[in-house]
Short mmCIF file of C-alpha atoms in Angstrom, two decimals:
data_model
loop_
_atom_site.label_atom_id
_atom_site.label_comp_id
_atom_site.label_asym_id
_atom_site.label_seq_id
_atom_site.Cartn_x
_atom_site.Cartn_y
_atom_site.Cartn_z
CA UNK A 23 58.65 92.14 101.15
CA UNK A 24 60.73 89.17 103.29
CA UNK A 25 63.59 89.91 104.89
CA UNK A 26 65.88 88.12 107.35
CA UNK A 27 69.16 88.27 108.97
CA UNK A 28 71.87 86.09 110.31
CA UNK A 29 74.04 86.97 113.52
CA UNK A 30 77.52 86.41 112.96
CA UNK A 31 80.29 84.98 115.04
CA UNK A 32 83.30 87.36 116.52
CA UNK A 33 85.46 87.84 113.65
CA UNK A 34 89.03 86.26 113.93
CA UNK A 35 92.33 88.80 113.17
CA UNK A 36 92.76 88.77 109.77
CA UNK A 37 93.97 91.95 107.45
CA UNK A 38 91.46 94.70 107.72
CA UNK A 39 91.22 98.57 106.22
CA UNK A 40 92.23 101.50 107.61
CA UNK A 41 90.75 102.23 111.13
CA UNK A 42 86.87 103.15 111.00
CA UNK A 43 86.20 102.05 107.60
CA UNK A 44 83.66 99.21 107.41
CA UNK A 45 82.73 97.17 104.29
CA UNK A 46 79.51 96.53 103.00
CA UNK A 47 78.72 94.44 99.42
CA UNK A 48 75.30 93.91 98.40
CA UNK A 49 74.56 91.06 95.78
CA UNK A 50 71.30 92.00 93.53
CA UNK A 51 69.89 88.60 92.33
CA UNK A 52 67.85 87.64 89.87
CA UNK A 53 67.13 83.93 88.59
CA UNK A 54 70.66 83.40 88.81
CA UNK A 55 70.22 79.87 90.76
CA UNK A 56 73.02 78.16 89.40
CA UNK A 57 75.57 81.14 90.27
CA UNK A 58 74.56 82.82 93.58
CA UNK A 59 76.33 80.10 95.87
CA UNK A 60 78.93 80.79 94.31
CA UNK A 61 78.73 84.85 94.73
CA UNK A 62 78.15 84.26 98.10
CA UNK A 63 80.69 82.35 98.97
CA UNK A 64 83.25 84.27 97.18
CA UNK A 65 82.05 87.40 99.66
CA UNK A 66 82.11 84.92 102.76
CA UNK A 67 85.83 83.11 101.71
CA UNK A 68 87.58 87.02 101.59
CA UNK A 69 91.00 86.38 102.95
CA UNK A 70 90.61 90.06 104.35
CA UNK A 71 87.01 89.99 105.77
CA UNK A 72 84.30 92.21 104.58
CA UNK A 73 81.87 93.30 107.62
CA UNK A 74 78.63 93.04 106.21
CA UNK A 75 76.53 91.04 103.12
CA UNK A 76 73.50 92.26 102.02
CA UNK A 77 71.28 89.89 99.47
CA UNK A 78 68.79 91.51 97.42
CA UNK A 79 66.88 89.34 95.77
CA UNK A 80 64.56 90.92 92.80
CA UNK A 81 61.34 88.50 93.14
CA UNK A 82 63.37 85.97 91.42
CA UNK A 83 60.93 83.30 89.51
CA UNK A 84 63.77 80.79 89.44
CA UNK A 85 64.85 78.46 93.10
CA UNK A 86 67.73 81.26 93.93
CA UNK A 87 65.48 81.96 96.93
CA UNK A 88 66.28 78.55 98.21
CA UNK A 89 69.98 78.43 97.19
CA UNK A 90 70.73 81.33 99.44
CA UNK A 91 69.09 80.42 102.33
CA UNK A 92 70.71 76.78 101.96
CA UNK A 93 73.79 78.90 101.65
CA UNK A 94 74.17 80.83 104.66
CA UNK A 95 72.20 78.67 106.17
CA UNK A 96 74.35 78.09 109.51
CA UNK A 97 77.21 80.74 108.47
CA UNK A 98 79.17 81.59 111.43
CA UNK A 99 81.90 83.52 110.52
CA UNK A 100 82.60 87.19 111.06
CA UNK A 101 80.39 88.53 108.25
CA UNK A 102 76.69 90.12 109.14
CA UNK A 103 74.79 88.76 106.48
CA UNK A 104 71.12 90.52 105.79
CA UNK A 105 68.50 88.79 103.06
CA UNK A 106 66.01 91.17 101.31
CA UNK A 107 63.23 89.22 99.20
CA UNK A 108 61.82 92.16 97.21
CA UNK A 109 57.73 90.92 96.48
CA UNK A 110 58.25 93.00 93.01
CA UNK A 111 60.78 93.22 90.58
CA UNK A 112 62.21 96.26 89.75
CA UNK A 113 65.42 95.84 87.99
CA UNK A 114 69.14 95.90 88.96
CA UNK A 115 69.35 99.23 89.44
CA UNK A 116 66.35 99.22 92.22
CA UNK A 117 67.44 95.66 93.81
CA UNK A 118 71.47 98.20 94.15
CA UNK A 119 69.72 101.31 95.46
CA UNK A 120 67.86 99.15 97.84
CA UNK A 121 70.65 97.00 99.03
CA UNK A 122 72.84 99.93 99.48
CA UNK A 123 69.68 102.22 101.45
CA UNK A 124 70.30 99.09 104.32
CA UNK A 125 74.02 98.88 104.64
CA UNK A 126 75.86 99.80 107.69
CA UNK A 127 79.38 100.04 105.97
CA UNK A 128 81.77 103.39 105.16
CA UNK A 129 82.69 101.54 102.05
CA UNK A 130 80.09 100.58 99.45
CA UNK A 131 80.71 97.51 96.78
CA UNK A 132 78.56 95.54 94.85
CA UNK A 133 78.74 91.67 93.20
CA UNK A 134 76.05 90.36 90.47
CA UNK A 135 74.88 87.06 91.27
CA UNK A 136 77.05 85.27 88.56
CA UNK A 137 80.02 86.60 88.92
CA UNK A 138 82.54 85.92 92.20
CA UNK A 139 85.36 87.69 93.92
CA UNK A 140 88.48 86.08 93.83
CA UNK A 141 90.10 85.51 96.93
CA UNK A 142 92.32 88.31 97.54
CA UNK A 143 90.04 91.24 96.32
CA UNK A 144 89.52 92.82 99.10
CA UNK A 145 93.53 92.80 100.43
CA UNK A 146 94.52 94.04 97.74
CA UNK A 147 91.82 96.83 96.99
CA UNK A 148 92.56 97.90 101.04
CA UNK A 149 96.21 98.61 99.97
CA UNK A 150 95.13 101.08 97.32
CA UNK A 151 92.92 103.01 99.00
CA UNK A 152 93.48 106.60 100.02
CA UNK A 153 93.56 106.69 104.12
CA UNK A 154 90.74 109.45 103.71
CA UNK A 155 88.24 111.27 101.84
CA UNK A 156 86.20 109.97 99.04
CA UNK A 157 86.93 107.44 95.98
CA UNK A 158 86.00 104.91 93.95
CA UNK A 159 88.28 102.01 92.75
CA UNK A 160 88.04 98.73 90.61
CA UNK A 161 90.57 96.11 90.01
CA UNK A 162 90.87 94.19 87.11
CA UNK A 163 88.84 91.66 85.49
CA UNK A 164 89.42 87.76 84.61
CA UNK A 165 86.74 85.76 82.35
CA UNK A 166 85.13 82.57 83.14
CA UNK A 167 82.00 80.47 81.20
CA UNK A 168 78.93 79.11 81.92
CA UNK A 169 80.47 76.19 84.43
CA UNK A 170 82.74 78.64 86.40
CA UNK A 171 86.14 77.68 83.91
CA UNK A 172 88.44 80.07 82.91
CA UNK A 173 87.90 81.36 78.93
CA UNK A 174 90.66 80.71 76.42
CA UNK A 175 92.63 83.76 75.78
CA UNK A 176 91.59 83.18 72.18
CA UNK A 177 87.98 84.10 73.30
CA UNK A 178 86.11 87.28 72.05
CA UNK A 179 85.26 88.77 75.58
CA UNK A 180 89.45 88.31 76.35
CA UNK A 181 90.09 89.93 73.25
CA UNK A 182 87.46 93.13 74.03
CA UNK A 183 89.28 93.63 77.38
CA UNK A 184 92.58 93.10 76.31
CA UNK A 185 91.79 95.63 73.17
CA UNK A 186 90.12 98.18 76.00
CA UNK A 187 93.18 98.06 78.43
CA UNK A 188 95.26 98.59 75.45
CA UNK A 189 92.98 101.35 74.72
CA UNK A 190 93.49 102.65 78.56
CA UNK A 191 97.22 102.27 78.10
CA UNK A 192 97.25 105.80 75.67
CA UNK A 193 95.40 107.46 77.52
CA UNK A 194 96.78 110.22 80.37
CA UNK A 195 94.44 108.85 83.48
CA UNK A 196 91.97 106.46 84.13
CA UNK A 197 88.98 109.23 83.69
CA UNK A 198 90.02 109.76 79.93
CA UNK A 199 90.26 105.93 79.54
CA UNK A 200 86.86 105.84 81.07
CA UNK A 201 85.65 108.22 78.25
CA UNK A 202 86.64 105.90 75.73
CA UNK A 203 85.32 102.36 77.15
CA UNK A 204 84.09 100.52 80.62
CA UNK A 205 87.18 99.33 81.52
CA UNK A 206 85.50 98.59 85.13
CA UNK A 207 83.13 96.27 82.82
CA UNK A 208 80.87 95.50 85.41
CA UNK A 209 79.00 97.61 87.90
CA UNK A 210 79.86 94.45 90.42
CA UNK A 211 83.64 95.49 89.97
CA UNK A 212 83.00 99.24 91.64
CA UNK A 213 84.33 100.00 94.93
CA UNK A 214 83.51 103.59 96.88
CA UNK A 215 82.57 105.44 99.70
CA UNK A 216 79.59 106.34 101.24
CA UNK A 217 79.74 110.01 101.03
CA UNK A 218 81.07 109.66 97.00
CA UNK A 219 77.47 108.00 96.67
CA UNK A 220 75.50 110.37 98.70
CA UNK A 221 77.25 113.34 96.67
CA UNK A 222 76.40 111.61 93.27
CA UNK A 223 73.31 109.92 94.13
CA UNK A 224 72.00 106.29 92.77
CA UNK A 225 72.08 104.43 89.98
CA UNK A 226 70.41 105.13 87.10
CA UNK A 227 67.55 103.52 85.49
CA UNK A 228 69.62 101.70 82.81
CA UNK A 229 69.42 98.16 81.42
CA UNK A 230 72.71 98.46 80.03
CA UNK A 231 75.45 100.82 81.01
CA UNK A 232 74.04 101.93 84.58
CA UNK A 233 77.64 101.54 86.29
CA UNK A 234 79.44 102.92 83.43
CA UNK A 235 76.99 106.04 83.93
CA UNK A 236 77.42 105.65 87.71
CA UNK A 237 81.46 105.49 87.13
CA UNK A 238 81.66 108.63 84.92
CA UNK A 239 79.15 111.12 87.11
CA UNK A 240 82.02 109.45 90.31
CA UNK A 241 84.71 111.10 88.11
CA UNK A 242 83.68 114.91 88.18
CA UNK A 243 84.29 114.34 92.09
CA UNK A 244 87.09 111.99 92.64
CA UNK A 245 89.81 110.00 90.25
CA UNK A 246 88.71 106.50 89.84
CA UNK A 247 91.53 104.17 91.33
CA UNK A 248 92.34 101.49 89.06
CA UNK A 249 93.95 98.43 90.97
CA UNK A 250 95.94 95.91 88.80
CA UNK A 251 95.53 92.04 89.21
CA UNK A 252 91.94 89.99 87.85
CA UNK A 253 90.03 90.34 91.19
CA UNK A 254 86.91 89.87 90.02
CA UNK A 255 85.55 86.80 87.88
CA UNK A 256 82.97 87.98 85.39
CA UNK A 257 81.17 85.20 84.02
CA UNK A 258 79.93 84.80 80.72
CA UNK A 259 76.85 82.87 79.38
CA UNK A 260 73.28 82.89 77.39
CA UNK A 261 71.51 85.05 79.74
CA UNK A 262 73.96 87.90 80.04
CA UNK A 263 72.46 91.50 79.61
CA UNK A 264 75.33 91.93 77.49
CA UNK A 265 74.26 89.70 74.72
CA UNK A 266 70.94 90.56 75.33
CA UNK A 267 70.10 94.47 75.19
CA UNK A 268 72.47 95.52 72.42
CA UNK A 269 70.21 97.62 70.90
CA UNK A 270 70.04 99.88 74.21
CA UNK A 271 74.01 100.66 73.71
CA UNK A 272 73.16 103.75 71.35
CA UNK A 273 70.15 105.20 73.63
CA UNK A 274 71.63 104.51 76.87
CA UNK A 275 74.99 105.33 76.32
CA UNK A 276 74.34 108.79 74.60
CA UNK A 277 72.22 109.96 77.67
CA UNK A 278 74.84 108.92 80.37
CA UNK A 279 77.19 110.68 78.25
CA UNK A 280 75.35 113.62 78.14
CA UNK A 281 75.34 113.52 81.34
CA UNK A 282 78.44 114.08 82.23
CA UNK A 283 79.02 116.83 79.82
CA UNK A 284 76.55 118.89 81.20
CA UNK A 285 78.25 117.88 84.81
CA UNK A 286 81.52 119.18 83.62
CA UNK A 287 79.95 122.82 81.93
CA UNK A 288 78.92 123.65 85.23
CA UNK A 289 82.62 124.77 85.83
CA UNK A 290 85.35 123.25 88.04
CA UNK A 291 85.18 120.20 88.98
CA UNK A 292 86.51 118.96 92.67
CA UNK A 293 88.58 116.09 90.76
CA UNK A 294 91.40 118.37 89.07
CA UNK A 295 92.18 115.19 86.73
CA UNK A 296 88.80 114.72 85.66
CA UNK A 297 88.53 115.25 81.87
CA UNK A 298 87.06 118.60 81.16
CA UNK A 299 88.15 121.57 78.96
CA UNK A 300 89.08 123.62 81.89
CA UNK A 301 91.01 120.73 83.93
CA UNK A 302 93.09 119.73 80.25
CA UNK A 303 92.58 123.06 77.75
CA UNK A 304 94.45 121.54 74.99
CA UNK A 305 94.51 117.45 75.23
CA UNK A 306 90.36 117.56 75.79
CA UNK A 307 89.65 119.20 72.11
CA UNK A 308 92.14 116.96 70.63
CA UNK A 309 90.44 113.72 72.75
CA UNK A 310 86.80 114.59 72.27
CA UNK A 311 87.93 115.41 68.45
CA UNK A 312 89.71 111.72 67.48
CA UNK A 313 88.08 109.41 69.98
CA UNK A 314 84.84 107.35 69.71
CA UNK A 315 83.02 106.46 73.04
CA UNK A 316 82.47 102.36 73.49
CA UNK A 317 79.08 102.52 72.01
CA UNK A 318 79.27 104.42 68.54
CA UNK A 319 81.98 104.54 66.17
CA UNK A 320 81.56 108.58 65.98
CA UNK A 321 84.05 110.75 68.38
CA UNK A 322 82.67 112.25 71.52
CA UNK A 323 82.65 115.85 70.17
CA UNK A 324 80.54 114.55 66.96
CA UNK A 325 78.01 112.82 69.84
CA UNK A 326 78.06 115.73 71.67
CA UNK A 327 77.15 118.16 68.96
CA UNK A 328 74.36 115.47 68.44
CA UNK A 329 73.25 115.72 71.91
CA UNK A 330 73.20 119.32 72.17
CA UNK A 331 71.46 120.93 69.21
CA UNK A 332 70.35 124.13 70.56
CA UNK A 333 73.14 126.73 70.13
CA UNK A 334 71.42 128.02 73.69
CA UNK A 335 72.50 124.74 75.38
CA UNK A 336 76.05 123.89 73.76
CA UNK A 337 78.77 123.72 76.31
CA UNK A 338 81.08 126.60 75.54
CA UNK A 339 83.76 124.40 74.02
CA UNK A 340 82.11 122.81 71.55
CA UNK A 341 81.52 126.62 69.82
CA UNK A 342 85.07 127.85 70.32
CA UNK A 343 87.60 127.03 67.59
CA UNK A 344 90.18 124.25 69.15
CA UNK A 345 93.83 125.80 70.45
CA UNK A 346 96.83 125.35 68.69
CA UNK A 347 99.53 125.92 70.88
CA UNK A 348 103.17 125.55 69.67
CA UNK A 349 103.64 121.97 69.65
CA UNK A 350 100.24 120.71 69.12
CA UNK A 351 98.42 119.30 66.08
CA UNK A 352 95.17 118.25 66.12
CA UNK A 353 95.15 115.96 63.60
CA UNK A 354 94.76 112.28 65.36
CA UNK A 355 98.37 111.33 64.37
CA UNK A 356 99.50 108.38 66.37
CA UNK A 357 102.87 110.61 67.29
CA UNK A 358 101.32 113.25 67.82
CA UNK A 359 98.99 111.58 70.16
CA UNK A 360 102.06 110.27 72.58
CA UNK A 361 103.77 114.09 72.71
CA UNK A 362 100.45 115.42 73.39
CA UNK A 363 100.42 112.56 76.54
CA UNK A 364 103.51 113.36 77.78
CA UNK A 365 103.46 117.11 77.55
CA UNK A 366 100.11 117.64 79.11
CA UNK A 367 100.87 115.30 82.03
CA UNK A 368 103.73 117.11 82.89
CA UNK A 369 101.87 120.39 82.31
CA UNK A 370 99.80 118.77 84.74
CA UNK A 371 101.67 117.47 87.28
CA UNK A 372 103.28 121.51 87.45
CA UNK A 373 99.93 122.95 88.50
#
């Protein structure tokens, strides 16, 4: 393995976080020639300055080993860059664990080597954070093709998200909306701390839905932070393991769900809003019970029976009959569904 690193100038006063937290974003690569520039620069062009880059590049076969070092080739600005050529390739999830085993930073984030920050993402994601403990945040998401342009908000992919925020929109908290579909889309759109990772540990050994896995097992610890504008650009084109691995949705997504089930049956969970039976005793039956997770069109408590088919191993409330309290229906009626939102929320909020 090849590694190198780049000294950095003093960094000029510009917006930074809260007082000892320091910023660290690795960028796996892998035969993305034609996009990493581009990541790069989107890291090195922060308006509020991230303290450290670390490029992990996954034995690409493609000339992205010469675009980045043409890239920061020279860089003087207040970023520490640090360039890992991996001699094997091991996947995504390896070239993340390894990036993330050499950085320096408090705060952990992550960009794929075709997609880009926009400008602002880091200013605005410092204004959301909490001043302490642990977290993990994402903003929102714009859309762009093969040559960096915006898609039309006719196009498929705009439609998804838009349908999956609307999605979001009915549910009580982020974690539920979670539950239902990757609203984070991308694992280069997650944002947390360094003891949140240490608690949960790495990535997982997915093709597919490794941050959505990642995001969920966050959840039983700490409320993911959702922060409004499109601060990351996602690009779309031929190569994406999106249009390429969607007959892992079904395998992959069933074991990260299962997962976090058996997470949650290990009994309270430190994030009070994460969705469990004990955390939400009536809304959880009637969620699990109407709503299908983003890669089946079966709910989660028809999954979950799948998943678990020894009585021995069935989390408690999947064998209890659901509650009815006065009030409540579980049938999936769309009214139903918005008194069931605001009652348990302000059940919630009383606790």
């Amino acid at each position: 393995m090849l590694r190198f690193l780049t000294k950095s100038a003093r960094p000029q006063p510009a917006p930074r976080p809260p007082a000892g937290r320091r910023i660290s974003v690795v960028i796996p690569s892998y035969n993305h020639a034609a996009y990493i520039a581009q990541a790069i620069g989107s890291v090195l062009d922060q308006e509020s300055p991230v303290d450290e880059l670390i490029i992990v590049d996954d034995r690409s076969t493609d000339a992205s080993r010469d675009v980045i070092a043409r890239t920061i080739d020279g860089y003087a600005g207040p970023v520490r860059i640090r360039c890992e050529l991996l001699d094997r390739n091991g996947g995504a999830h390896a070239a993340i664990a390894h990036g993330l085993s050499k950085a320096s930073g408090d705060v952990l984030t992550i960009l794929n080597s075709d997609d880009a920050y926009a400008p602002d993402r880091f200013r605005a994601i410092h204004a959301a954070l909490p001043p302490d403990g642990d977290f993990i945040a994402f903003t929102g998401v714009d859309f762009m093709d093969d040559s960096g342009a915006r898609l039309a908000e006719d196009d498929p992919v705009r439609v998804w998200y838009r349908d999956v925020l609307g999605q979001a929109g009915a549910c009580p908290t982020i974690g539920f909306a979670l539950l239902r579909a990757n609203i984070a889309v991308t694992s280069g759109n997650l944002v947390f701390s360094r003891g949140l990772y240490e608690r949960v540990g790495p990535f997982a050994a997915y093709r597919m839905c490794h941050d959505w896995d990642f995001l969920i097992r966050c959840m039983v610890h700490a409320e993911p932070i959702f922060v409004p504008g499109a601060h990351l650009r996602y690009r779309t084109h031929p190569t994406n393991t999106l249009k390429t691995t969607g007959d892992l949705m079904q395998g992959e997504g069933s074991a990260a769900l299962k997962t976090y089930l058996a997470l949650i049956a290990g009994g309270p969970t430190a994030n009070r809003l994460a969705p469990t039976p004990e955390n939400w005793p009536v809304y959880f039956r009637f969620f699990t019970a109407t709503y299908a997770p983003w890669f089946t069109g079966q709910s989660i408590e028809t999954v979950a029976r799948q998943l678990f088919p020894d009585p021995e191993t069935l989390p408690s409330w999947l064998s209890a009959e659901p509650a009815a309290p006065s009030g409540f229906l579980t049938a999936p009626a769309p009214e139903q569904d918005a008194l069931a939102l605001r009652r348990v929320v302000g059940l919630l909020m009383l606790r």
